[in-house]
PDB file of C-alpha atoms in Angstrom:
ATOM      1  CA  MET A   1      12.430   9.934   2.653  1.00  0.00           C
ATOM      2  CA  ASN A   2      11.695   8.284  -0.680  1.00  0.00           C
ATOM      3  CA  ARG A   3      13.468  10.295  -3.408  1.00  0.00           C
ATOM      4  CA  ARG A   4      12.655   9.290  -6.991  1.00  0.00           C
ATOM      5  CA  ASP A   5      15.160  10.138  -9.712  1.00  0.00           C
ATOM      6  CA  THR A   6      13.857   8.445 -12.878  1.00  0.00           C
ATOM      7  CA  ILE A   7      11.479   9.478 -15.650  1.00  0.00           C
ATOM      8  CA  LEU A   8       9.886   6.906 -17.930  1.00  0.00           C
ATOM      9  CA  VAL A   9       9.128   8.110 -21.466  1.00  0.00           C
ATOM     10  CA  ALA A  10       6.712   5.830 -23.336  1.00  0.00           C
ATOM     11  CA  ASP A  11       6.315   6.801 -27.000  1.00  0.00           C
ATOM     12  CA  ASP A  12       6.648   4.744 -30.184  1.00  0.00           C
ATOM     13  CA  VAL A  13       8.192   7.660 -32.113  1.00  0.00           C
ATOM     14  CA  GLU A  14      11.945   7.842 -31.523  1.00  0.00           C
ATOM     15  CA  ILE A  15      12.250  11.589 -32.182  1.00  0.00           C
ATOM     16  CA  ASN A  16       9.657  12.310 -29.477  1.00  0.00           C
ATOM     17  CA  ARG A  17      11.591  10.208 -26.973  1.00  0.00           C
ATOM     18  CA  ALA A  18      14.806  11.969 -27.970  1.00  0.00           C
ATOM     19  CA  VAL A  19      13.275  15.414 -27.425  1.00  0.00           C
ATOM     20  CA  LEU A  20      11.933  14.494 -23.995  1.00  0.00           C
ATOM     21  CA  ARG A  21      15.198  12.790 -23.064  1.00  0.00           C
ATOM     22  CA  SER A  22      17.116  15.963 -23.931  1.00  0.00           C
ATOM     23  CA  ILE A  23      14.788  18.009 -21.710  1.00  0.00           C
ATOM     24  CA  PHE A  24      15.186  15.839 -18.592  1.00  0.00           C
ATOM     25  CA  GLU A  25      18.450  13.887 -18.837  1.00  0.00           C
ATOM     26  CA  GLU A  26      20.446  16.469 -16.858  1.00  0.00           C
ATOM     27  CA  ASP A  27      18.183  16.087 -13.837  1.00  0.00           C
ATOM     28  CA  TYR A  28      16.853  12.523 -14.113  1.00  0.00           C
ATOM     29  CA  ASN A  29      17.672   9.054 -15.263  1.00  0.00           C
ATOM     30  CA  VAL A  30      15.534   8.541 -18.362  1.00  0.00           C
ATOM     31  CA  LEU A  31      13.976   5.172 -19.250  1.00  0.00           C
ATOM     32  CA  GLU A  32      12.374   4.682 -22.655  1.00  0.00           C
ATOM     33  CA  ALA A  33       9.587   2.393 -23.854  1.00  0.00           C
ATOM     34  CA  GLU A  34       8.490   1.924 -27.474  1.00  0.00           C
ATOM     35  CA  ASN A  35       5.050   0.497 -26.673  1.00  0.00           C
ATOM     36  CA  GLY A  36       2.557   0.045 -23.867  1.00  0.00           C
ATOM     37  CA  GLU A  37       3.731  -3.452 -22.971  1.00  0.00           C
ATOM     38  CA  GLN A  38       7.285  -2.237 -22.417  1.00  0.00           C
ATOM     39  CA  ALA A  39       5.965   0.727 -20.440  1.00  0.00           C
ATOM     40  CA  LEU A  40       4.075  -1.511 -17.997  1.00  0.00           C
ATOM     41  CA  PHE A  41       7.094  -3.791 -17.599  1.00  0.00           C
ATOM     42  CA  LEU A  42       9.364  -0.841 -16.745  1.00  0.00           C
ATOM     43  CA  MET A  43       6.751   0.724 -14.460  1.00  0.00           C
ATOM     44  CA  ARG A  44       6.647  -2.462 -12.392  1.00  0.00           C
ATOM     45  CA  GLN A  45      10.394  -3.044 -12.443  1.00  0.00           C
ATOM     46  CA  TYR A  46      11.349   0.517 -11.466  1.00  0.00           C
ATOM     47  CA  ARG A  47       8.237   1.618  -9.577  1.00  0.00           C
ATOM     48  CA  ASP A  48      10.216   2.670  -6.493  1.00  0.00           C
ATOM     49  CA  SER A  49      12.514   5.010  -8.428  1.00  0.00           C
ATOM     50  CA  ILE A  50      10.191   6.442 -11.119  1.00  0.00           C
ATOM     51  CA  ALA A  51       9.226  10.067 -10.450  1.00  0.00           C
ATOM     52  CA  ILE A  52       6.733  10.288 -13.326  1.00  0.00           C
ATOM     53  CA  VAL A  53       5.619   8.457 -16.468  1.00  0.00           C
ATOM     54  CA  LEU A  54       5.292  10.444 -19.713  1.00  0.00           C
ATOM     55  CA  LEU A  55       2.816   8.375 -21.689  1.00  0.00           C
ATOM     56  CA  ASP A  56       1.837   8.603 -25.352  1.00  0.00           C
ATOM     57  CA  LEU A  57      -1.693   7.484 -26.201  1.00  0.00           C
ATOM     58  CA  ILE A  58      -1.229   5.948 -29.652  1.00  0.00           C
ATOM     59  CA  MET A  59       1.274   3.085 -29.370  1.00  0.00           C
ATOM     60  CA  PRO A  60       1.518  -0.501 -30.639  1.00  0.00           C
ATOM     61  CA  VAL A  61       0.904  -3.673 -28.592  1.00  0.00           C
ATOM     62  CA  ARG A  62      -0.915  -1.673 -25.906  1.00  0.00           C
ATOM     63  CA  ASP A  63      -1.979   1.935 -26.255  1.00  0.00           C
ATOM     64  CA  GLY A  64      -1.822   4.581 -23.532  1.00  0.00           C
ATOM     65  CA  TYR A  65      -5.424   4.051 -22.472  1.00  0.00           C
ATOM     66  CA  GLU A  66      -4.774   0.360 -21.826  1.00  0.00           C
ATOM     67  CA  VAL A  67      -1.633   1.198 -19.883  1.00  0.00           C
ATOM     68  CA  MET A  68      -3.580   3.597 -17.651  1.00  0.00           C
ATOM     69  CA  GLU A  69      -6.364   1.073 -17.097  1.00  0.00           C
ATOM     70  CA  GLU A  70      -3.850  -1.511 -15.886  1.00  0.00           C
ATOM     71  CA  TRP A  71      -1.967   1.148 -13.917  1.00  0.00           C
ATOM     72  CA  GLN A  72      -5.145   1.986 -12.020  1.00  0.00           C
ATOM     73  CA  ALA A  73      -5.975  -1.695 -11.437  1.00  0.00           C
ATOM     74  CA  ASP A  74      -2.556  -2.506  -9.953  1.00  0.00           C
ATOM     75  CA  PRO A  75      -2.229  -1.259  -6.328  1.00  0.00           C
ATOM     76  CA  SER A  76       1.566  -1.371  -6.557  1.00  0.00           C
ATOM     77  CA  LEU A  77       1.540   1.212  -9.386  1.00  0.00           C
ATOM     78  CA  ARG A  78      -1.090   3.677  -8.186  1.00  0.00           C
ATOM     79  CA  GLY A  79       1.475   5.938  -6.540  1.00  0.00           C
ATOM     80  CA  LEU A  80       3.178   6.678  -9.873  1.00  0.00           C
ATOM     81  CA  PRO A  81       2.042   9.972 -11.435  1.00  0.00           C
ATOM     82  CA  VAL A  82       1.300   9.807 -15.164  1.00  0.00           C
ATOM     83  CA  ALA A  83       1.332  12.726 -17.615  1.00  0.00           C
ATOM     84  CA  VAL A  84      -0.112  12.029 -21.058  1.00  0.00           C
ATOM     85  CA  ILE A  85       1.736  13.313 -24.126  1.00  0.00           C
ATOM     86  CA  THR A  86      -0.492  13.424 -27.197  1.00  0.00           C
ATOM     87  CA  ALA A  87      -1.451  15.306 -30.338  1.00  0.00           C
ATOM     88  CA  ASP A  88      -5.115  14.439 -29.747  1.00  0.00           C
ATOM     89  CA  ASP A  89      -6.686  17.561 -28.252  1.00  0.00           C
ATOM     90  CA  SER A  90     -10.305  16.407 -28.490  1.00  0.00           C
ATOM     91  CA  VAL A  91     -12.560  16.936 -25.500  1.00  0.00           C
ATOM     92  CA  GLU A  92     -13.485  13.242 -25.462  1.00  0.00           C
ATOM     93  CA  SER A  93      -9.845  12.232 -25.222  1.00  0.00           C
ATOM     94  CA  GLU A  94      -9.128  14.735 -22.445  1.00  0.00           C
ATOM     95  CA  ILE A  95     -12.118  13.563 -20.409  1.00  0.00           C
ATOM     96  CA  ARG A  96     -11.135   9.912 -20.775  1.00  0.00           C
ATOM     97  CA  VAL A  97      -7.502  10.617 -19.881  1.00  0.00           C
ATOM     98  CA  PHE A  98      -8.365  12.517 -16.719  1.00  0.00           C
ATOM     99  CA  ASP A  99     -11.018   9.965 -15.750  1.00  0.00           C
ATOM    100  CA  LEU A 100      -8.267   7.334 -15.903  1.00  0.00           C
ATOM    101  CA  GLY A 101      -6.207   9.322 -13.416  1.00  0.00           C
ATOM    102  CA  ALA A 102      -3.673  11.287 -15.468  1.00  0.00           C
ATOM    103  CA  SER A 103      -2.069  14.241 -13.675  1.00  0.00           C
ATOM    104  CA  ASP A 104      -1.776  16.387 -16.818  1.00  0.00           C
ATOM    105  CA  ILE A 105      -1.994  16.381 -20.613  1.00  0.00           C
ATOM    106  CA  ILE A 106       0.900  17.776 -22.640  1.00  0.00           C
ATOM    107  CA  GLY A 107       0.249  18.483 -26.283  1.00  0.00           C
ATOM    108  CA  LYS A 108       2.537  17.765 -29.200  1.00  0.00           C
ATOM    109  CA  PRO A 109       4.685  19.333 -30.528  1.00  0.00           C
ATOM    110  CA  PHE A 110       6.535  20.050 -27.270  1.00  0.00           C
ATOM    111  CA  GLU A 111       7.604  23.429 -25.965  1.00  0.00           C
ATOM    112  CA  PRO A 112      10.647  22.373 -23.854  1.00  0.00           C
ATOM    113  CA  HIS A 113      10.471  25.071 -21.175  1.00  0.00           C
ATOM    114  CA  LEU A 114       6.725  24.571 -20.664  1.00  0.00           C
ATOM    115  CA  VAL A 115       7.089  20.787 -20.518  1.00  0.00           C
ATOM    116  CA  ARG A 116       9.898  21.047 -17.961  1.00  0.00           C
ATOM    117  CA  ARG A 117       7.955  23.376 -15.673  1.00  0.00           C
ATOM    118  CA  ARG A 118       4.736  21.370 -15.775  1.00  0.00           C
ATOM    119  CA  ILE A 119       6.488  18.069 -15.142  1.00  0.00           C
ATOM    120  CA  GLN A 120       8.540  19.586 -12.299  1.00  0.00           C
ATOM    121  CA  ASN A 121       5.322  20.810 -10.671  1.00  0.00           C
ATOM    122  CA  ILE A 122       3.740  17.345 -10.867  1.00  0.00           C
ATOM    123  CA  VAL A 123       6.876  15.642  -9.538  1.00  0.00           C
ATOM    124  CA  SER A 124       7.196  18.140  -6.664  1.00  0.00           C
ATOM    125  CA  LEU A 125       3.567  17.614  -5.644  1.00  0.00           C
ATOM    126  CA  SER A 126       3.944  13.836  -5.860  1.00  0.00           C
ATOM    127  CA  GLN A 127       7.125  13.971  -3.768  1.00  0.00           C
ATOM    128  CA  ARG A 128       5.357  15.990  -1.073  1.00  0.00           C
ATOM    129  CA  HIS A 129       2.640  13.334  -0.939  1.00  0.00           C
ATOM    130  CA  LEU A 130       5.284  10.603  -0.667  1.00  0.00           C
ATOM    131  CA  ASP A 131       7.023  12.488   2.135  1.00  0.00           C
ATOM    132  CA  GLN A 132       3.727  12.938   3.959  1.00  0.00           C
ATOM    133  CA  ASP A 133       2.985   9.229   3.595  1.00  0.00           C
ATOM    134  CA  ASP A 134       6.455   8.416   4.959  1.00  0.00           C
ATOM    135  CA  CYS A 135       5.841  10.717   7.939  1.00  0.00           C
ATOM    136  CA  ILE A 136       2.466   9.109   8.605  1.00  0.00           C
ATOM    137  CA  ARG A 137       3.996   5.627   8.461  1.00  0.00           C
ATOM    138  CA  GLU A 138       6.794   6.693  10.811  1.00  0.00           C
ATOM    139  CA  GLN A 139       4.295   8.175  13.263  1.00  0.00           C
ATOM    140  CA  ALA A 140       2.250   4.977  13.089  1.00  0.00           C
ATOM    141  CA  ARG A 141       5.393   2.931  13.749  1.00  0.00           C
ATOM    142  CA  LYS A 142       6.258   4.997  16.805  1.00  0.00           C
ATOM    143  CA  LEU A 143       2.676   4.785  18.021  1.00  0.00           C
ATOM    144  CA  ARG A 144       2.733   1.002  17.699  1.00  0.00           C
ATOM    145  CA  GLU A 145       5.995   0.867  19.612  1.00  0.00           C
ATOM    146  CA  SER A 146       4.499   2.931  22.419  1.00  0.00           C
ATOM    147  CA  ASN A 147       1.419   0.706  22.416  1.00  0.00           C
ATOM    148  CA  ALA A 148       3.530  -2.469  22.440  1.00  0.00           C
ATOM    149  CA  ALA A 149       3.952  -2.303  26.222  1.00  0.00           C
ATOM    150  CA  VAL A 150       0.180  -2.219  26.655  1.00  0.00           C
ATOM    151  CA  ILE A 151      -0.284  -5.137  24.259  1.00  0.00           C
ATOM    152  CA  ASP A 152       2.462  -7.150  25.984  1.00  0.00           C
ATOM    153  CA  ALA A 153       0.887  -6.499  29.359  1.00  0.00           C
ATOM    154  CA  LEU A 154      -2.537  -7.620  28.177  1.00  0.00           C
ATOM    155  CA  SER A 155      -1.051 -10.736  26.569  1.00  0.00           C
ATOM    156  CA  SER A 156       0.790 -11.517  29.804  1.00  0.00           C
ATOM    157  CA  ILE A 157      -2.467 -11.273  31.733  1.00  0.00           C
ATOM    158  CA  ILE A 158      -4.054 -13.812  29.399  1.00  0.00           C
ATOM    159  CA  GLU A 159      -1.074 -16.146  29.786  1.00  0.00           C
ATOM    160  CA  TYR A 160      -1.208 -15.772  33.567  1.00  0.00           C
ATOM    161  CA  ARG A 161      -4.900 -16.599  33.676  1.00  0.00           C
ATOM    162  CA  SER A 162      -4.524 -19.804  31.654  1.00  0.00           C
ATOM    163  CA  ALA A 163      -1.385 -21.929  31.450  1.00  0.00           C
ATOM    164  CA  GLU A 164      -2.176 -23.263  27.974  1.00  0.00           C
ATOM    165  CA  THR A 165      -3.029 -19.893  26.491  1.00  0.00           C
ATOM    166  CA  GLY A 166       0.572 -18.639  26.421  1.00  0.00           C
ATOM    167  CA  GLN A 167       1.700 -21.304  23.966  1.00  0.00           C
ATOM    168  CA  HIS A 168      -1.609 -20.918  22.143  1.00  0.00           C
ATOM    169  CA  ILE A 169      -0.847 -17.237  21.492  1.00  0.00           C
ATOM    170  CA  LYS A 170       2.599 -18.086  20.111  1.00  0.00           C
ATOM    171  CA  ARG A 171       1.116 -20.707  17.814  1.00  0.00           C
ATOM    172  CA  ILE A 172      -1.544 -18.324  16.576  1.00  0.00           C
ATOM    173  CA  GLN A 173       1.119 -15.712  15.792  1.00  0.00           C
ATOM    174  CA  LEU A 174       3.197 -18.307  13.929  1.00  0.00           C
ATOM    175  CA  PHE A 175       0.266 -19.623  11.896  1.00  0.00           C
ATOM    176  CA  THR A 176      -0.916 -16.073  11.173  1.00  0.00           C
ATOM    177  CA  ARG A 177       2.478 -15.089   9.761  1.00  0.00           C
ATOM    178  CA  VAL A 178       2.796 -18.247   7.658  1.00  0.00           C
ATOM    179  CA  LEU A 179      -0.666 -17.754   6.160  1.00  0.00           C
ATOM    180  CA  LEU A 180      -0.184 -14.043   5.501  1.00  0.00           C
ATOM    181  CA  GLU A 181       3.194 -14.573   3.824  1.00  0.00           C
ATOM    182  CA  ASP A 182       1.566 -17.153   1.574  1.00  0.00           C
ATOM    183  CA  VAL A 183      -1.238 -14.733   0.731  1.00  0.00           C
ATOM    184  CA  ALA A 184       1.284 -11.944   0.010  1.00  0.00           C
ATOM    185  CA  ALA A 185       3.243 -14.213  -2.332  1.00  0.00           C
ATOM    186  CA  ASN A 186       0.208 -15.529  -4.229  1.00  0.00           C
ATOM    187  CA  CYS A 187      -2.040 -12.449  -4.219  1.00  0.00           C
ATOM    188  CA  PRO A 188       0.247  -9.437  -4.861  1.00  0.00           C
ATOM    189  CA  ASP A 189      -2.753  -7.335  -5.924  1.00  0.00           C
ATOM    190  CA  LEU A 190      -3.738  -7.118  -2.241  1.00  0.00           C
ATOM    191  CA  GLY A 191      -0.631  -5.034  -1.511  1.00  0.00           C
ATOM    192  CA  LEU A 192       0.112  -6.985   1.671  1.00  0.00           C
ATOM    193  CA  ASP A 193       3.631  -5.918   2.656  1.00  0.00           C
ATOM    194  CA  GLU A 194       5.799  -6.749   5.670  1.00  0.00           C
ATOM    195  CA  SER A 195       4.470  -3.829   7.729  1.00  0.00           C
ATOM    196  CA  HIS A 196       0.877  -5.065   7.305  1.00  0.00           C
ATOM    197  CA  ILE A 197       1.901  -8.630   8.105  1.00  0.00           C
ATOM    198  CA  ALA A 198       3.782  -7.565  11.248  1.00  0.00           C
ATOM    199  CA  MET A 199       0.809  -5.488  12.402  1.00  0.00           C
ATOM    200  CA  ILE A 200      -1.690  -8.328  11.950  1.00  0.00           C
ATOM    201  CA  VAL A 201       0.635 -10.865  13.590  1.00  0.00           C
ATOM    202  CA  SER A 202       1.037  -8.561  16.577  1.00  0.00           C
ATOM    203  CA  ALA A 203      -2.707  -7.923  16.812  1.00  0.00           C
ATOM    204  CA  SER A 204      -3.442 -11.655  16.702  1.00  0.00           C
ATOM    205  CA  SER A 205      -2.038 -11.977  20.226  1.00  0.00           C
ATOM    206  CA  LEU A 206      -5.189 -10.250  21.508  1.00  0.00           C
ATOM    207  CA  HIS A 207      -7.679 -12.623  19.913  1.00  0.00           C
ATOM    208  CA  ASP A 208      -8.397 -14.275  23.301  1.00  0.00           C
ATOM    209  CA  ILE A 209      -8.367 -11.101  25.392  1.00  0.00           C
ATOM    210  CA  GLY A 210     -11.996 -11.675  26.380  1.00  0.00           C
ATOM    211  CA  LYS A 211     -10.968 -14.684  28.476  1.00  0.00           C
ATOM    212  CA  ILE A 212      -9.935 -12.161  31.135  1.00  0.00           C
ATOM    213  CA  ALA A 213     -13.645 -11.854  31.920  1.00  0.00           C
ATOM    214  CA  ILE A 214     -14.214 -15.619  32.303  1.00  0.00           C
ATOM    215  CA  PRO A 215     -14.208 -16.924  35.908  1.00  0.00           C
ATOM    216  CA  ASP A 216     -11.217 -19.094  36.861  1.00  0.00           C
ATOM    217  CA  ALA A 217     -13.461 -22.008  37.770  1.00  0.00           C
ATOM    218  CA  ILE A 218     -14.669 -22.190  34.174  1.00  0.00           C
ATOM    219  CA  LEU A 219     -11.535 -21.014  32.348  1.00  0.00           C
ATOM    220  CA  ASN A 220      -9.250 -23.563  34.023  1.00  0.00           C
ATOM    221  CA  LYS A 221     -11.712 -26.366  34.697  1.00  0.00           C
ATOM    222  CA  PRO A 222      -9.814 -29.617  34.056  1.00  0.00           C
ATOM    223  CA  GLY A 223     -12.838 -31.589  32.887  1.00  0.00           C
ATOM    224  CA  ARG A 224     -15.574 -31.106  30.326  1.00  0.00           C
ATOM    225  CA  LEU A 225     -17.730 -27.988  30.708  1.00  0.00           C
ATOM    226  CA  ILE A 226     -21.416 -28.445  31.419  1.00  0.00           C
ATOM    227  CA  ALA A 227     -23.882 -26.620  29.145  1.00  0.00           C
ATOM    228  CA  GLU A 228     -24.241 -23.594  31.448  1.00  0.00           C
ATOM    229  CA  GLU A 229     -20.455 -23.230  31.796  1.00  0.00           C
ATOM    230  CA  PHE A 230     -19.967 -23.519  28.052  1.00  0.00           C
ATOM    231  CA  GLU A 231     -22.453 -20.671  27.497  1.00  0.00           C
ATOM    232  CA  VAL A 232     -20.352 -18.524  29.830  1.00  0.00           C
ATOM    233  CA  MET A 233     -17.145 -19.527  28.028  1.00  0.00           C
ATOM    234  CA  LYS A 234     -18.625 -18.539  24.657  1.00  0.00           C
ATOM    235  CA  THR A 235     -19.154 -14.971  25.896  1.00  0.00           C
ATOM    236  CA  HIS A 236     -15.377 -14.383  25.774  1.00  0.00           C
ATOM    237  CA  ALA A 237     -15.629 -13.299  22.121  1.00  0.00           C
ATOM    238  CA  VAL A 238     -18.147 -10.554  22.937  1.00  0.00           C
ATOM    239  CA  LYS A 239     -16.191  -9.577  26.058  1.00  0.00           C
ATOM    240  CA  GLY A 240     -13.055  -9.338  23.920  1.00  0.00           C
ATOM    241  CA  CYS A 241     -14.804  -6.996  21.519  1.00  0.00           C
ATOM    242  CA  GLU A 242     -15.928  -4.802  24.419  1.00  0.00           C
ATOM    243  CA  ILE A 243     -12.401  -4.642  25.832  1.00  0.00           C
ATOM    244  CA  LEU A 244     -10.822  -3.819  22.476  1.00  0.00           C
ATOM    245  CA  SER A 245     -13.393  -1.111  21.802  1.00  0.00           C
ATOM    246  CA  ARG A 246     -12.113   0.665  24.914  1.00  0.00           C
ATOM    247  CA  LEU A 247      -8.602   0.706  23.429  1.00  0.00           C
ATOM    248  CA  ASP A 248      -9.719   3.302  20.895  1.00  0.00           C
ATOM    249  CA  ARG A 249      -7.654   5.873  22.794  1.00  0.00           C
ATOM    250  CA  MET A 250      -4.518   4.093  21.582  1.00  0.00           C
ATOM    251  CA  GLY A 251      -5.103   6.030  18.365  1.00  0.00           C
ATOM    252  CA  ASP A 252      -3.965   3.352  15.916  1.00  0.00           C
ATOM    253  CA  ARG A 253      -7.105   2.707  13.907  1.00  0.00           C
ATOM    254  CA  ASP A 254      -5.482   0.219  11.520  1.00  0.00           C
ATOM    255  CA  TYR A 255      -4.182  -1.869  14.425  1.00  0.00           C
ATOM    256  CA  LEU A 256      -7.549  -1.884  16.190  1.00  0.00           C
ATOM    257  CA  LYS A 257      -9.309  -2.830  12.950  1.00  0.00           C
TER     258      LYS A 257
END
């Protein structure tokens, strides 16, 4: 399970950072940022170990509102809980903060025991969500492994039906992986990780599954297809969709999509 052991304190006032550090340093590693730009840099660099971000609203370079706007826009950061620390207790500020996705608002000056309890509650809830996500991913992995035999069998049928299709499937898988890795490298905002790439590469092997329904005389005809035969050949896309729709019982919605 993913255990996070770091708290990021983002506040331009040193005494505030010192107070919060003293509250949490026995239980967590504490990172400190003096402005919003530093906060975003540390959030991205340590996103897998940060348990929560304690974020001041009024800071130089970028204020807390700007940090939260970018936090919400970046898929890689959305899993990080953020608690706002501020002396601004206006209703307008509270509404804006919660609309931007903050888990809680902690007023200044701090009451150490209250701050500790509220932050612990947020971190515990976030950790439960992370654990649930890990369990779901593990169940999906096991489900895909159990479905792999079915996928391999279907792919083998396609290869058996058409001698050229076997190498075609391997090429499609290769090209799919190359393209997806390029997309992942150049478009990180899409959140395309290795598990997504592996799933899509595996699913690509079924792109010609509808050829099972095409008669041998047309599928393996050595010469050019006549117009009527070509119309039959073109139905393999629709047939493939019909076949895949019957695989709904496999239970892996992401894979089928």
